[in-house]
Amino acid sequence: MASYNKFNNNVYRDAIIVPLTNCLTSFFAGFVIFSVLGFMAYEAGTTVDKIVTKGPGLAFIAYPEALTKLPISPLWSIMFFFTLLTIGLDSQFGMFETLISGFCDEFPRIFKGRKTLFTGVVCIAELLIGLPLVTRAGMYIFQILDWYSAAFSVVTISLFECIVVGWIYGANRLYGDIELMIGYQPNAWWKICWMFITPFILLSILIISIVNMGAPTYGEYQYPPWAIGFGWIIASCSIIPIPVLMIVGIATTPGTLIQRIKFLVKPSVRWRPAEQKYQEQYEQQWASSCGRIDHITNGPYKMAPVEPKNGV
């Protein structure tokens, strides 16, 4: 995470290693999973498509059943569920630290010296929220959360992120930020991906998901209408703040509507390196290209100097 990295950390290298490792791990896992499913199909005298079950049933029902038929099955079972545990913990650490660091970076005066307490409170809150998932109805709750959140919220937010980075903040400006940190600019292929390829793929996935999305099911169980409504509410919780904050920003900024929008789509005065020695370089780099200093200090939206946030 950026909050724990040095300013000159080679993010370009990390951005290549992490996805590549992730993809290779998934590729290897596919061989492992489908070899076991093929073994199950062979034992049952049927085809793989009759064995495969989508959703959590594959990890918690079909695959564990196959492990019981392998030699030294207790060993393979321990290794399998230990893998699931480490994957779950790793994912939770990443999402949890993103949440904690986001609040602490955005409100440093409130959480200064209270990060440990805040972390404990959030842990307890998430524990209480997650308790229904370990009840007898937990698998049904998990299925409806996974059905809507994974297929809709994540893709929508990722699409907005690509649009903001590539077109609003600007791919060229981001290239300059990276050059300031690592001393050189990435390959032009990244800019093409940020501005065109990735948004197009995400938009296509989103449209296809919406068109093909039906009512959630778990086995033979059909969810009632109120459960479907609950699923959409959960999916919207992470998306609603985007238009809400946009409306609040427009409503609280002085000037005409066009002036407000032009001001809000420019980088904030708070967006700069945390270390003083890099702030002057950053200001000099972009003052001439986007009029950032004149726009903030001499324009109709004059703002007082602010302290930088922790991080970039």
Coordinates of N, CA and C in Angstrom, one line a residue, residues 141-264:
I141 N -26.8 -16.4 2.8 CA -26.5 -15.0 2.9 C -25.2 -14.7 2.0
F142 N -24.2 -15.6 2.2 CA -23.0 -15.4 1.4 C -23.3 -15.4 -0.1
Q143 N -24.2 -16.3 -0.5 CA -24.5 -16.4 -2.0 C -25.1 -15.1 -2.5
I144 N -26.0 -14.5 -1.8 CA -26.6 -13.3 -2.3 C -25.6 -12.1 -2.2
L145 N -24.8 -12.1 -1.2 CA -23.7 -11.1 -1.2 C -22.8 -11.2 -2.4
D146 N -22.3 -12.4 -2.6 CA -21.4 -12.7 -3.7 C -22.1 -12.5 -5.1
W147 N -23.3 -12.8 -5.2 CA -24.1 -12.7 -6.4 C -24.1 -11.2 -6.9
Y148 N -24.4 -10.3 -6.0 CA -24.5 -8.9 -6.4 C -23.3 -8.1 -6.3
S149 N -22.6 -8.2 -5.2 CA -21.4 -7.4 -5.0 C -20.3 -7.7 -5.9
A150 N -19.9 -9.0 -6.1 CA -18.8 -9.3 -7.0 C -19.1 -9.0 -8.5
A151 N -20.3 -9.2 -8.9 CA -20.7 -9.0 -10.3 C -21.0 -7.6 -10.7
F152 N -21.3 -6.7 -9.8 CA -21.8 -5.4 -10.1 C -20.9 -4.3 -9.5
S153 N -20.8 -4.3 -8.2 CA -20.1 -3.2 -7.5 C -18.7 -3.1 -7.9
V154 N -17.9 -4.2 -7.9 CA -16.5 -4.1 -8.1 C -16.2 -3.6 -9.5
V155 N -16.9 -4.1 -10.5 CA -16.7 -3.7 -11.9 C -17.1 -2.3 -12.1
T156 N -18.2 -1.8 -11.5 CA -18.6 -0.4 -11.6 C -17.6 0.5 -11.0
I157 N -17.1 0.2 -9.8 CA -16.1 1.1 -9.2 C -14.8 1.1 -10.0
S158 N -14.4 -0.1 -10.4 CA -13.2 -0.1 -11.2 C -13.3 0.7 -12.5
L159 N -14.4 0.7 -13.1 CA -14.7 1.5 -14.3 C -14.5 3.0 -14.0
F160 N -15.1 3.4 -12.9 CA -15.0 4.8 -12.5 C -13.6 5.2 -12.2
E161 N -12.8 4.3 -11.6 CA -11.4 4.6 -11.3 C -10.6 4.8 -12.6
C162 N -10.9 3.9 -13.6 CA -10.1 4.0 -14.8 C -10.5 5.4 -15.5
I163 N -11.7 5.7 -15.5 CA -12.1 7.0 -16.1 C -11.5 8.2 -15.4
V164 N -11.5 8.2 -14.1 CA -10.9 9.3 -13.3 C -9.4 9.4 -13.6
V165 N -8.7 8.2 -13.5 CA -7.3 8.3 -13.7 C -6.9 8.6 -15.1
G166 N -7.5 8.0 -16.1 CA -7.1 8.2 -17.5 C -7.6 9.5 -18.1
W167 N -8.8 10.0 -17.7 CA -9.3 11.1 -18.4 C -9.5 12.4 -17.6
I168 N -9.8 12.2 -16.3 CA -10.0 13.4 -15.4 C -8.7 13.9 -14.8
Y169 N -8.1 13.0 -14.0 CA -6.8 13.3 -13.5 C -5.8 13.4 -14.6
G170 N -5.9 12.5 -15.5 CA -5.0 12.6 -16.7 C -3.9 11.6 -16.7
A171 N -3.9 10.8 -17.7 CA -2.8 9.8 -17.8 C -1.4 10.4 -17.9
N172 N -1.3 11.6 -18.6 CA 0.0 12.3 -18.7 C 0.4 12.8 -17.3
R173 N -0.5 13.3 -16.5 CA -0.2 13.8 -15.2 C 0.3 12.6 -14.3
L174 N -0.4 11.5 -14.5 CA 0.0 10.3 -13.7 C 1.4 9.8 -14.1
Y175 N 1.7 9.9 -15.4 CA 3.0 9.6 -15.9 C 4.1 10.5 -15.2
G176 N 3.7 11.8 -15.1 CA 4.6 12.7 -14.5 C 4.9 12.4 -13.0
D177 N 3.8 12.0 -12.3 CA 3.9 11.6 -10.9 C 4.8 10.4 -10.7
I178 N 4.6 9.4 -11.6 CA 5.5 8.2 -11.5 C 6.9 8.5 -11.8
E179 N 7.1 9.4 -12.8 CA 8.5 9.8 -13.2 C 9.2 10.5 -12.0
L180 N 8.4 11.3 -11.3 CA 8.9 12.0 -10.1 C 9.3 11.0 -9.0
M181 N 8.6 9.9 -8.9 CA 8.9 8.9 -7.9 C 10.1 8.0 -8.3
I182 N 10.1 7.5 -9.5 CA 11.0 6.4 -9.9 C 12.1 6.9 -10.9
G183 N 11.9 8.1 -11.4 CA 13.0 8.7 -12.3 C 12.8 8.5 -13.7
Y184 N 11.7 7.7 -14.1 CA 11.5 7.5 -15.6 C 10.0 7.2 -15.7
Q185 N 9.5 7.4 -17.0 CA 8.1 7.1 -17.3 C 7.9 5.7 -17.7
P186 N 6.7 5.1 -17.4 CA 6.4 3.7 -17.9 C 6.3 3.7 -19.4
N187 N 6.1 2.5 -19.9 CA 5.9 2.3 -21.3 C 4.6 2.9 -21.7
A188 N 4.5 3.3 -23.0 CA 3.2 4.0 -23.4 C 2.0 3.0 -23.4
W189 N 2.3 1.7 -23.4 CA 1.2 0.7 -23.4 C 0.3 0.9 -22.2
W190 N 0.9 1.3 -21.0 CA 0.0 1.5 -19.9 C -1.0 2.6 -20.1
K191 N -0.6 3.7 -20.7 CA -1.5 4.8 -21.0 C -2.6 4.4 -21.9
I192 N -2.3 3.6 -22.9 CA -3.4 3.1 -23.8 C -4.4 2.2 -23.0
C193 N -3.8 1.4 -22.1 CA -4.7 0.5 -21.3 C -5.6 1.4 -20.3
W194 N -5.0 2.3 -19.6 CA -5.8 3.2 -18.7 C -6.9 3.9 -19.4
M195 N -6.6 4.4 -20.6 CA -7.5 5.3 -21.3 C -8.6 4.6 -22.2
F196 N -8.2 3.5 -22.7 CA -9.1 2.9 -23.7 C -9.4 1.4 -23.5
I197 N -8.3 0.6 -23.4 CA -8.6 -0.9 -23.4 C -9.3 -1.3 -22.1
T198 N -8.8 -0.9 -20.9 CA -9.4 -1.4 -19.7 C -10.8 -0.8 -19.5
P199 N -11.0 0.5 -19.7 CA -12.4 0.9 -19.6 C -13.4 0.2 -20.5
F200 N -12.9 0.0 -21.8 CA -13.8 -0.8 -22.7 C -14.1 -2.2 -22.2
I201 N -13.1 -2.9 -21.7 CA -13.3 -4.2 -21.2 C -14.3 -4.2 -20.0
L202 N -14.0 -3.3 -19.1 CA -14.9 -3.2 -17.9 C -16.3 -2.8 -18.2
L203 N -16.5 -1.9 -19.1 CA -17.8 -1.5 -19.6 C -18.5 -2.7 -20.2
S204 N -17.8 -3.4 -21.1 CA -18.4 -4.6 -21.7 C -18.8 -5.7 -20.7
I205 N -17.9 -5.9 -19.7 CA -18.3 -6.9 -18.7 C -19.5 -6.4 -17.9
L206 N -19.5 -5.1 -17.5 CA -20.7 -4.6 -16.8 C -22.0 -4.7 -17.5
I207 N -22.0 -4.4 -18.8 CA -23.2 -4.5 -19.6 C -23.6 -5.9 -19.7
I208 N -22.7 -6.8 -20.0 CA -23.0 -8.3 -20.2 C -23.6 -8.8 -18.8
S209 N -22.9 -8.4 -17.7 CA -23.4 -8.9 -16.4 C -24.8 -8.4 -16.1
I210 N -25.1 -7.2 -16.4 CA -26.5 -6.6 -16.2 C -27.5 -7.3 -17.0
V211 N -27.2 -7.5 -18.3 CA -28.1 -8.1 -19.2 C -28.4 -9.6 -18.9
N212 N -27.3 -10.3 -18.5 CA -27.5 -11.7 -18.2 C -27.8 -12.0 -16.7
M213 N -27.8 -11.0 -15.9 CA -28.1 -11.2 -14.5 C -29.5 -11.6 -14.2
G214 N -29.7 -12.8 -13.6 CA -31.0 -13.2 -13.2 C -31.1 -13.2 -11.7
A215 N -32.2 -13.8 -11.2 CA -32.4 -13.9 -9.8 C -31.4 -14.9 -9.2
P216 N -30.9 -14.6 -8.0 CA -29.9 -15.5 -7.4 C -30.6 -16.8 -6.9
T217 N -29.8 -17.9 -7.0 CA -30.2 -19.2 -6.6 C -29.1 -19.9 -5.8
Y218 N -29.5 -20.8 -5.0 CA -28.5 -21.7 -4.3 C -29.1 -23.1 -4.3
G219 N -28.5 -23.9 -5.2 CA -29.1 -25.2 -5.4 C -30.5 -25.1 -6.0
E220 N -31.4 -25.7 -5.4 CA -32.8 -25.6 -5.8 C -33.6 -24.4 -5.2
Y221 N -32.9 -23.7 -4.3 CA -33.6 -22.6 -3.6 C -33.7 -21.4 -4.4
Q222 N -34.9 -20.8 -4.5 CA -35.1 -19.6 -5.2 C -35.3 -18.4 -4.2
Y223 N -34.5 -17.4 -4.3 CA -34.6 -16.3 -3.3 C -35.9 -15.5 -3.5
P224 N -36.5 -15.1 -2.4 CA -37.8 -14.3 -2.5 C -37.4 -12.8 -2.9
P225 N -38.4 -12.1 -3.3 CA -38.2 -10.7 -3.8 C -37.5 -9.8 -2.8
W226 N -37.8 -9.9 -1.5 CA -37.2 -9.1 -0.5 C -35.7 -9.4 -0.4
A227 N -35.3 -10.6 -0.6 CA -33.9 -10.9 -0.5 C -33.2 -10.4 -1.7
I228 N -33.8 -10.4 -2.9 CA -33.2 -9.8 -4.1 C -33.0 -8.2 -3.9
G229 N -34.1 -7.6 -3.3 CA -33.9 -6.2 -3.0 C -32.8 -5.9 -2.0
F230 N -32.7 -6.8 -1.0 CA -31.6 -6.7 0.0 C -30.2 -6.8 -0.8
G231 N -30.1 -7.7 -1.7 CA -28.9 -7.8 -2.5 C -28.5 -6.6 -3.2
W232 N -29.5 -5.9 -3.9 CA -29.2 -4.7 -4.6 C -28.8 -3.6 -3.7
I233 N -29.4 -3.5 -2.5 CA -29.1 -2.5 -1.5 C -27.6 -2.7 -1.1
I234 N -27.2 -3.9 -0.8 CA -25.8 -4.2 -0.5 C -24.9 -3.8 -1.6
A235 N -25.3 -4.1 -2.8 CA -24.4 -3.8 -4.0 C -24.3 -2.3 -4.2
S236 N -25.4 -1.5 -3.8 CA -25.4 -0.1 -4.0 C -24.6 0.7 -2.9
C237 N -24.4 0.0 -1.8 CA -23.8 0.7 -0.6 C -22.4 1.3 -1.0
S238 N -21.6 0.6 -1.8 CA -20.3 1.0 -2.1 C -20.3 2.0 -3.4
I239 N -21.4 2.1 -4.0 CA -21.5 2.9 -5.3 C -22.2 4.2 -5.0
I240 N -23.2 4.2 -4.1 CA -23.9 5.5 -3.8 C -23.0 6.6 -3.4
P241 N -22.0 6.4 -2.6 CA -21.2 7.6 -2.2 C -20.5 8.3 -3.4
I242 N -20.3 7.7 -4.5 CA -19.7 8.3 -5.7 C -20.6 9.5 -6.2
P243 N -21.9 9.2 -6.6 CA -22.7 10.4 -7.0 C -23.1 11.3 -5.9
V244 N -23.2 10.8 -4.6 CA -23.5 11.7 -3.5 C -22.5 12.7 -3.3
L245 N -21.2 12.3 -3.2 CA -20.1 13.2 -3.0 C -19.9 14.1 -4.2
M246 N -20.2 13.7 -5.4 CA -20.2 14.5 -6.5 C -21.2 15.7 -6.4
I247 N -22.4 15.3 -6.0 CA -23.4 16.3 -5.8 C -23.1 17.3 -4.7
V248 N -22.6 16.8 -3.6 CA -22.2 17.6 -2.5 C -21.1 18.6 -2.9
G249 N -20.1 18.1 -3.7 CA -19.0 18.9 -4.1 C -19.5 20.1 -5.0
I250 N -20.4 19.8 -5.9 CA -20.9 20.8 -6.8 C -21.8 21.8 -6.0
A251 N -22.6 21.3 -5.1 CA -23.4 22.2 -4.3 C -22.7 23.1 -3.4
T252 N -21.5 22.7 -2.9 CA -20.8 23.5 -1.9 C -19.7 24.3 -2.5
T253 N -19.5 24.3 -3.8 CA -18.4 25.0 -4.4 C -19.0 26.3 -5.0
P254 N -18.4 27.5 -4.8 CA -18.9 28.7 -5.3 C -18.7 28.8 -6.8
G255 N -19.5 29.7 -7.4 CA -19.3 29.9 -8.9 C -20.5 29.4 -9.7
T256 N -20.4 29.6 -11.0 CA -21.4 29.0 -11.8 C -21.2 27.5 -11.9
L257 N -22.2 26.8 -12.5 CA -22.1 25.3 -12.6 C -20.9 24.9 -13.4
I258 N -20.6 25.6 -14.5 CA -19.5 25.2 -15.3 C -18.2 25.5 -14.6
Q259 N -18.1 26.6 -13.9 CA -16.9 26.9 -13.1 C -16.7 25.9 -12.0
R260 N -17.8 25.4 -11.3 CA -17.7 24.4 -10.3 C -17.1 23.1 -10.8
I261 N -17.7 22.7 -11.9 CA -17.2 21.4 -12.5 C -15.8 21.5 -12.9
K262 N -15.4 22.6 -13.6 CA -14.0 22.8 -14.0 C -13.0 22.8 -12.8
F263 N -13.5 23.4 -11.7 CA -12.6 23.4 -10.5 C -12.5 22.0 -9.9
L264 N -13.6 21.3 -9.8 CA -13.7 20.0 -9.1 C -12.9 18.9 -9.9

